[in-house]
């Protein structure tokens, strides 16, 4: 096959299916079908006037971040706000949470979610900002005890749901996103205090956006230690949730992957827990 023909087949719906078939083999048929069904939503009641509905896989990822001794917590890419609500619900009474979102429009949505879903006492300890997370490390370093980075990603579930996005898909999208994800992850790492924990998550399927970023992190930063991606025992008393009540995951080299074809529709959600060695 000529190179130009091969390249052409890597675009659009045909290229999309080819790419993920190469990743998942015969499993892709079932996984693709699951991605086109309704996600497994969990009702999160943070104590405010309204509940919030988010993917149960996202809840599991957020509950992986240890918060017992964390005084200063950062949700780096926080909109629309579901994971911020989980963190705010689980943080101790002396902790504060900085929730940041680069997009002004999405930041406004984040404010509304926090105002309507959090009780006054919790809301008073959540500060919402609108900065480029990749540049925040230029003014803040070693200052957060716990960081959640749910990075913008390929979001294949949304691509499949939108014919326009599917027709425009190409592998270069993954490469471009991984560059932006690395900028965010390396910034987050510089802002993490020694002894602190970071959870990196995406709703992407490609290892290039998931394990690949963590392998790069531990190679560049010698104080980075990959930890088992289990639900933190610090969070269970606050939520009443146990590992058995949340979707199962599949282990990866650096973390965990919740895939909807075997988790009742939850995900896809990749997450990894990393500790900064003191």
mmCIF file of C-alpha atoms in Angstrom:
data_model
loop_
_atom_site.group_PDB
_atom_site.id
_atom_site.type_symbol
_atom_site.label_atom_id
_atom_site.label_comp_id
_atom_site.label_asym_id
_atom_site.label_seq_id
_atom_site.Cartn_x
_atom_site.Cartn_y
_atom_site.Cartn_z
ATOM 1 C CA UNK A 1 0.000 0.000 0.000
ATOM 2 C CA UNK A 2 1.305 3.441 -0.896
ATOM 3 C CA UNK A 3 2.163 5.700 2.024
ATOM 4 C CA UNK A 4 -0.392 8.290 0.907
ATOM 5 C CA UNK A 5 -3.164 5.652 0.879
ATOM 6 C CA UNK A 6 -2.136 4.320 4.279
ATOM 7 C CA UNK A 7 -2.120 7.836 5.711
ATOM 8 C CA UNK A 8 -5.548 8.555 4.271
ATOM 9 C CA UNK A 9 -7.015 5.475 5.950
ATOM 10 C CA UNK A 10 -5.808 6.743 9.330
ATOM 11 C CA UNK A 11 -8.265 9.620 9.217
ATOM 12 C CA UNK A 12 -11.963 9.782 10.033
ATOM 13 C CA UNK A 13 -14.125 6.876 11.140
ATOM 14 C CA UNK A 14 -12.105 4.264 9.260
ATOM 15 C CA UNK A 15 -8.855 5.471 10.783
ATOM 16 C CA UNK A 16 -10.451 5.675 14.223
ATOM 17 C CA UNK A 17 -11.570 2.052 14.056
ATOM 18 C CA UNK A 18 -8.249 0.925 12.631
ATOM 19 C CA UNK A 19 -6.280 2.671 15.373
ATOM 20 C CA UNK A 20 -8.298 1.247 18.270
ATOM 21 C CA UNK A 21 -8.554 -2.204 16.735
ATOM 22 C CA UNK A 22 -4.761 -2.277 16.723
ATOM 23 C CA UNK A 23 -4.826 -1.339 20.423
ATOM 24 C CA UNK A 24 -7.591 -3.674 21.626
ATOM 25 C CA UNK A 25 -7.824 -6.384 18.967
ATOM 26 C CA UNK A 26 -11.105 -8.277 18.816
ATOM 27 C CA UNK A 27 -12.201 -6.596 22.038
ATOM 28 C CA UNK A 28 -12.692 -3.290 20.211
ATOM 29 C CA UNK A 29 -16.119 -4.347 18.858
ATOM 30 C CA UNK A 30 -17.590 -4.763 22.359
ATOM 31 C CA UNK A 31 -15.707 -1.797 23.775
ATOM 32 C CA UNK A 32 -16.904 0.492 20.992
ATOM 33 C CA UNK A 33 -20.500 -0.627 21.543
ATOM 34 C CA UNK A 34 -20.188 0.076 25.276
ATOM 35 C CA UNK A 35 -18.815 3.555 24.574
ATOM 36 C CA UNK A 36 -21.992 4.328 22.652
ATOM 37 C CA UNK A 37 -24.281 3.531 25.588
ATOM 38 C CA UNK A 38 -25.186 5.733 28.550
ATOM 39 C CA UNK A 39 -22.374 5.995 31.141
ATOM 40 C CA UNK A 40 -22.811 4.578 34.638
ATOM 41 C CA UNK A 41 -23.701 7.708 36.582
ATOM 42 C CA UNK A 42 -23.426 7.972 40.347
ATOM 43 C CA UNK A 43 -25.405 10.515 42.368
ATOM 44 C CA UNK A 44 -22.996 12.514 44.519
ATOM 45 C CA UNK A 45 -24.536 14.356 47.466
ATOM 46 C CA UNK A 46 -22.009 16.817 48.834
ATOM 47 C CA UNK A 47 -24.416 18.440 51.295
ATOM 48 C CA UNK A 48 -25.573 21.415 49.232
ATOM 49 C CA UNK A 49 -28.964 22.173 47.732
ATOM 50 C CA UNK A 50 -28.495 19.958 44.677
ATOM 51 C CA UNK A 51 -26.945 16.547 43.972
ATOM 52 C CA UNK A 52 -24.438 16.052 41.151
ATOM 53 C CA UNK A 53 -24.288 13.204 38.669
ATOM 54 C CA UNK A 54 -20.935 11.943 37.449
ATOM 55 C CA UNK A 55 -19.396 8.810 36.004
ATOM 56 C CA UNK A 56 -18.778 6.292 38.767
ATOM 57 C CA UNK A 57 -15.290 5.761 37.326
ATOM 58 C CA UNK A 58 -14.504 9.418 37.994
ATOM 59 C CA UNK A 59 -15.551 8.961 41.603
ATOM 60 C CA UNK A 60 -13.200 6.018 41.983
ATOM 61 C CA UNK A 61 -10.305 8.022 40.530
ATOM 62 C CA UNK A 62 -10.886 10.992 42.837
ATOM 63 C CA UNK A 63 -11.206 8.756 45.910
ATOM 64 C CA UNK A 64 -7.747 7.352 45.167
ATOM 65 C CA UNK A 65 -6.114 10.623 46.294
ATOM 66 C CA UNK A 66 -5.105 10.438 50.001
ATOM 67 C CA UNK A 67 -6.409 13.509 51.848
ATOM 68 C CA UNK A 68 -6.125 12.718 55.564
ATOM 69 C CA UNK A 69 -3.066 14.897 56.210
ATOM 70 C CA UNK A 70 -3.506 17.250 53.261
ATOM 71 C CA UNK A 71 -3.939 20.909 54.199
ATOM 72 C CA UNK A 72 -3.644 22.417 50.732
ATOM 73 C CA UNK A 73 -5.307 20.565 47.834
ATOM 74 C CA UNK A 74 -5.356 21.399 44.125
ATOM 75 C CA UNK A 75 -7.789 20.306 41.418
ATOM 76 C CA UNK A 76 -5.824 21.551 38.419
ATOM 77 C CA UNK A 77 -8.335 21.109 35.559
ATOM 78 C CA UNK A 78 -11.508 21.176 37.596
ATOM 79 C CA UNK A 79 -14.514 21.901 35.353
ATOM 80 C CA UNK A 80 -17.266 20.908 35.200
ATOM 81 C CA UNK A 81 -16.812 20.197 38.914
ATOM 82 C CA UNK A 82 -17.670 16.618 39.811
ATOM 83 C CA UNK A 83 -14.230 15.682 41.096
ATOM 84 C CA UNK A 84 -13.979 18.983 42.991
ATOM 85 C CA UNK A 85 -17.140 17.995 44.850
ATOM 86 C CA UNK A 86 -15.650 14.606 45.711
ATOM 87 C CA UNK A 87 -12.443 16.205 47.015
ATOM 88 C CA UNK A 88 -14.336 18.874 48.960
ATOM 89 C CA UNK A 89 -16.506 16.185 50.563
ATOM 90 C CA UNK A 90 -13.477 14.181 51.681
ATOM 91 C CA UNK A 91 -11.009 16.883 52.761
ATOM 92 C CA UNK A 92 -10.445 17.312 56.478
ATOM 93 C CA UNK A 93 -11.917 20.234 58.422
ATOM 94 C CA UNK A 94 -8.671 22.222 58.327
ATOM 95 C CA UNK A 95 -7.995 21.777 54.627
ATOM 96 C CA UNK A 96 -8.585 24.131 51.725
ATOM 97 C CA UNK A 97 -9.082 23.340 48.045
ATOM 98 C CA UNK A 98 -8.002 25.359 45.036
ATOM 99 C CA UNK A 99 -10.026 24.423 41.942
ATOM 100 C CA UNK A 100 -8.597 25.797 38.733
ATOM 101 C CA UNK A 101 -10.005 25.878 35.213
ATOM 102 C CA UNK A 102 -8.329 27.508 32.214
ATOM 103 C CA UNK A 103 -11.506 28.216 30.209
ATOM 104 C CA UNK A 104 -13.498 31.217 31.513
ATOM 105 C CA UNK A 105 -16.753 29.678 30.295
ATOM 106 C CA UNK A 106 -16.071 26.333 31.977
ATOM 107 C CA UNK A 107 -14.843 28.144 35.075
ATOM 108 C CA UNK A 108 -18.232 29.856 35.365
ATOM 109 C CA UNK A 109 -19.912 26.464 35.202
ATOM 110 C CA UNK A 110 -17.568 25.221 37.926
ATOM 111 C CA UNK A 111 -18.595 28.133 40.158
ATOM 112 C CA UNK A 112 -22.285 27.326 39.681
ATOM 113 C CA UNK A 113 -21.739 23.660 40.492
ATOM 114 C CA UNK A 114 -19.857 24.462 43.698
ATOM 115 C CA UNK A 115 -22.380 27.104 44.751
ATOM 116 C CA UNK A 116 -25.341 24.773 44.293
ATOM 117 C CA UNK A 117 -23.858 21.454 45.437
ATOM 118 C CA UNK A 118 -21.634 22.309 48.404
ATOM 119 C CA UNK A 119 -22.749 23.320 51.914
ATOM 120 C CA UNK A 120 -21.645 26.789 53.022
ATOM 121 C CA UNK A 121 -18.849 25.572 55.295
ATOM 122 C CA UNK A 122 -17.249 23.500 52.524
ATOM 123 C CA UNK A 123 -17.848 26.135 49.842
ATOM 124 C CA UNK A 124 -16.031 28.739 51.946
ATOM 125 C CA UNK A 125 -12.868 26.617 51.758
ATOM 126 C CA UNK A 126 -12.962 26.155 47.974
ATOM 127 C CA UNK A 127 -11.253 28.852 45.902
ATOM 128 C CA UNK A 128 -11.902 28.868 42.158
ATOM 129 C CA UNK A 129 -9.376 30.349 39.728
ATOM 130 C CA UNK A 130 -8.966 30.669 35.956
ATOM 131 C CA UNK A 131 -5.323 30.075 35.015
ATOM 132 C CA UNK A 132 -3.297 28.056 32.536
ATOM 133 C CA UNK A 133 -2.385 25.054 34.664
ATOM 134 C CA UNK A 134 0.748 24.408 32.627
ATOM 135 C CA UNK A 135 2.144 27.760 33.764
ATOM 136 C CA UNK A 136 1.021 27.810 37.398
ATOM 137 C CA UNK A 137 4.277 26.171 38.481
ATOM 138 C CA UNK A 138 6.136 29.336 37.486
ATOM 139 C CA UNK A 139 4.730 31.107 40.546
ATOM 140 C CA UNK A 140 3.921 28.158 42.853
ATOM 141 C CA UNK A 141 6.232 25.259 43.699
ATOM 142 C CA UNK A 142 6.178 22.584 46.418
ATOM 143 C CA UNK A 143 3.016 24.088 47.890
ATOM 144 C CA UNK A 144 0.196 21.508 47.577
ATOM 145 C CA UNK A 145 -0.084 18.345 49.670
ATOM 146 C CA UNK A 146 -2.444 16.624 47.228
ATOM 147 C CA UNK A 147 -3.170 17.287 43.548
ATOM 148 C CA UNK A 148 -5.751 15.892 41.171
ATOM 149 C CA UNK A 149 -5.046 16.370 37.479
ATOM 150 C CA UNK A 150 -7.912 15.197 35.288
ATOM 151 C CA UNK A 151 -6.305 16.229 32.016
ATOM 152 C CA UNK A 152 -8.086 17.209 28.794
ATOM 153 C CA UNK A 153 -7.903 14.159 26.543
ATOM 154 C CA UNK A 154 -9.107 12.343 23.428
ATOM 155 C CA UNK A 155 -12.405 11.389 25.084
ATOM 156 C CA UNK A 156 -13.314 8.678 22.598
ATOM 157 C CA UNK A 157 -16.817 8.366 24.051
ATOM 158 C CA UNK A 158 -17.538 11.940 22.964
ATOM 159 C CA UNK A 159 -15.858 11.477 19.577
ATOM 160 C CA UNK A 160 -18.139 8.544 18.816
ATOM 161 C CA UNK A 161 -21.183 10.580 19.844
ATOM 162 C CA UNK A 162 -20.428 13.413 17.420
ATOM 163 C CA UNK A 163 -20.280 12.641 13.661
ATOM 164 C CA UNK A 164 -18.346 15.857 13.016
ATOM 165 C CA UNK A 165 -15.572 14.993 15.484
ATOM 166 C CA UNK A 166 -15.461 11.407 14.234
ATOM 167 C CA UNK A 167 -15.077 12.537 10.619
ATOM 168 C CA UNK A 168 -12.211 14.855 11.617
ATOM 169 C CA UNK A 169 -10.381 12.343 13.829
ATOM 170 C CA UNK A 170 -6.725 11.550 13.204
ATOM 171 C CA UNK A 171 -3.840 10.071 15.230
ATOM 172 C CA UNK A 172 -2.266 13.530 15.367
ATOM 173 C CA UNK A 173 -5.029 14.499 17.810
ATOM 174 C CA UNK A 174 -3.601 12.045 20.332
ATOM 175 C CA UNK A 175 -0.059 13.305 19.847
ATOM 176 C CA UNK A 176 -1.117 16.943 20.240
ATOM 177 C CA UNK A 177 -3.071 16.179 23.397
ATOM 178 C CA UNK A 178 -0.223 14.192 24.939
ATOM 179 C CA UNK A 179 2.062 17.217 24.541
ATOM 180 C CA UNK A 180 -0.455 19.404 26.411
ATOM 181 C CA UNK A 181 -0.967 16.694 29.031
ATOM 182 C CA UNK A 182 2.759 16.499 29.701
ATOM 183 C CA UNK A 183 2.924 20.277 30.207
ATOM 184 C CA UNK A 184 0.143 20.010 32.794
ATOM 185 C CA UNK A 185 1.583 16.941 34.508
ATOM 186 C CA UNK A 186 5.106 18.339 34.820
ATOM 187 C CA UNK A 187 3.644 21.628 36.137
ATOM 188 C CA UNK A 188 1.540 19.749 38.692
ATOM 189 C CA UNK A 189 4.568 17.757 39.805
ATOM 190 C CA UNK A 190 6.556 20.912 40.475
ATOM 191 C CA UNK A 191 3.684 22.272 42.590
ATOM 192 C CA UNK A 192 3.419 19.098 44.687
ATOM 193 C CA UNK A 193 5.047 19.210 48.128
ATOM 194 C CA UNK A 194 7.572 16.512 49.097
ATOM 195 C CA UNK A 195 5.656 13.619 50.621
ATOM 196 C CA UNK A 196 2.517 14.660 48.752
ATOM 197 C CA UNK A 197 0.353 12.630 46.368
ATOM 198 C CA UNK A 198 -0.837 13.274 42.835
ATOM 199 C CA UNK A 199 -3.576 11.506 40.884
ATOM 200 C CA UNK A 200 -3.360 11.815 37.114
ATOM 201 C CA UNK A 201 -6.475 10.785 35.200
ATOM 202 C CA UNK A 202 -8.018 10.911 31.733
ATOM 203 C CA UNK A 203 -11.043 9.466 29.973
ATOM 204 C CA UNK A 204 -8.797 8.400 27.078
ATOM 205 C CA UNK A 205 -8.048 4.929 25.767
ATOM 206 C CA UNK A 206 -4.577 5.395 24.285
ATOM 207 C CA UNK A 207 -1.494 4.496 26.381
ATOM 208 C CA UNK A 208 0.191 7.552 24.863
ATOM 209 C CA UNK A 209 -2.130 9.727 26.970
ATOM 210 C CA UNK A 210 -2.007 7.468 30.020
ATOM 211 C CA UNK A 211 0.835 5.166 31.083
ATOM 212 C CA UNK A 212 3.141 6.850 28.586
ATOM 213 C CA UNK A 213 2.944 10.126 30.501
ATOM 214 C CA UNK A 214 3.643 8.427 33.841
ATOM 215 C CA UNK A 215 6.624 6.547 32.463
ATOM 216 C CA UNK A 216 7.988 9.862 31.253
ATOM 217 C CA UNK A 217 7.361 11.407 34.686
ATOM 218 C CA UNK A 218 9.285 8.773 36.647
ATOM 219 C CA UNK A 219 12.116 8.936 34.120
ATOM 220 C CA UNK A 220 12.486 12.706 34.381
ATOM 221 C CA UNK A 221 11.767 13.155 38.102
ATOM 222 C CA UNK A 222 13.684 10.739 40.317
ATOM 223 C CA UNK A 223 11.504 11.615 43.321
ATOM 224 C CA UNK A 224 8.386 10.203 41.623
ATOM 225 C CA UNK A 225 7.083 6.895 42.991
ATOM 226 C CA UNK A 226 4.130 5.035 41.448
ATOM 227 C CA UNK A 227 1.729 3.769 44.127
ATOM 228 C CA UNK A 228 -1.065 1.137 44.016
ATOM 229 C CA UNK A 229 -4.232 2.838 42.659
ATOM 230 C CA UNK A 230 -6.515 1.814 45.509
ATOM 231 C CA UNK A 231 -9.260 3.859 47.133
ATOM 232 C CA UNK A 232 -7.731 5.811 49.989
ATOM 233 C CA UNK A 233 -8.866 4.580 53.399
ATOM 234 C CA UNK A 234 -8.999 8.258 54.397
ATOM 235 C CA UNK A 235 -12.041 8.751 52.157
ATOM 236 C CA UNK A 236 -14.227 5.797 53.083
ATOM 237 C CA UNK A 237 -15.594 7.226 56.373
ATOM 238 C CA UNK A 238 -16.674 10.403 54.549
ATOM 239 C CA UNK A 239 -18.464 8.722 51.666
ATOM 240 C CA UNK A 240 -19.672 5.333 52.848
ATOM 241 C CA UNK A 241 -18.348 3.926 49.571
ATOM 242 C CA UNK A 242 -16.205 0.818 49.357
ATOM 243 C CA UNK A 243 -14.202 -0.647 46.469
ATOM 244 C CA UNK A 244 -16.997 -3.193 45.937
ATOM 245 C CA UNK A 245 -19.568 -0.437 45.368
ATOM 246 C CA UNK A 246 -17.527 1.208 42.601
ATOM 247 C CA UNK A 247 -16.568 -0.098 39.141
ATOM 248 C CA UNK A 248 -13.679 -2.568 38.826
ATOM 249 C CA UNK A 249 -10.499 -1.627 37.037
ATOM 250 C CA UNK A 250 -7.838 -3.343 34.979
ATOM 251 C CA UNK A 251 -4.239 -2.894 36.099
ATOM 252 C CA UNK A 252 -1.832 -1.162 33.748
ATOM 253 C CA UNK A 253 1.906 -0.656 34.018
ATOM 254 C CA UNK A 254 1.538 2.588 35.976
ATOM 255 C CA UNK A 255 -2.055 2.672 37.155
ATOM 256 C CA UNK A 256 -5.555 1.462 36.410
ATOM 257 C CA UNK A 257 -8.077 1.581 33.593
ATOM 258 C CA UNK A 258 -11.845 1.361 33.979
ATOM 259 C CA UNK A 259 -13.341 0.248 30.667
ATOM 260 C CA UNK A 260 -17.102 0.311 30.044
ATOM 261 C CA UNK A 261 -17.437 -3.079 28.338
ATOM 262 C CA UNK A 262 -16.615 -4.859 31.613
ATOM 263 C CA UNK A 263 -17.615 -2.263 34.222
ATOM 264 C CA UNK A 264 -21.331 -1.795 33.632
ATOM 265 C CA UNK A 265 -20.803 1.228 31.405
ATOM 266 C CA UNK A 266 -18.439 3.185 33.670
ATOM 267 C CA UNK A 267 -15.529 5.010 32.086
ATOM 268 C CA UNK A 268 -13.357 4.898 30.197
ATOM 269 C CA UNK A 269 -11.295 6.279 33.032
ATOM 270 C CA UNK A 270 -7.553 5.910 33.451
ATOM 271 C CA UNK A 271 -5.912 6.944 36.739
ATOM 272 C CA UNK A 272 -2.527 6.688 38.392
ATOM 273 C CA UNK A 273 -1.410 7.594 41.915
ATOM 274 C CA UNK A 274 2.089 9.018 42.349
ATOM 275 C CA UNK A 275 3.930 10.070 45.510
ATOM 276 C CA UNK A 276 6.705 12.654 45.672
ATOM 277 C CA UNK A 277 9.445 11.054 47.764
ATOM 278 C CA UNK A 278 10.762 13.258 50.561
#
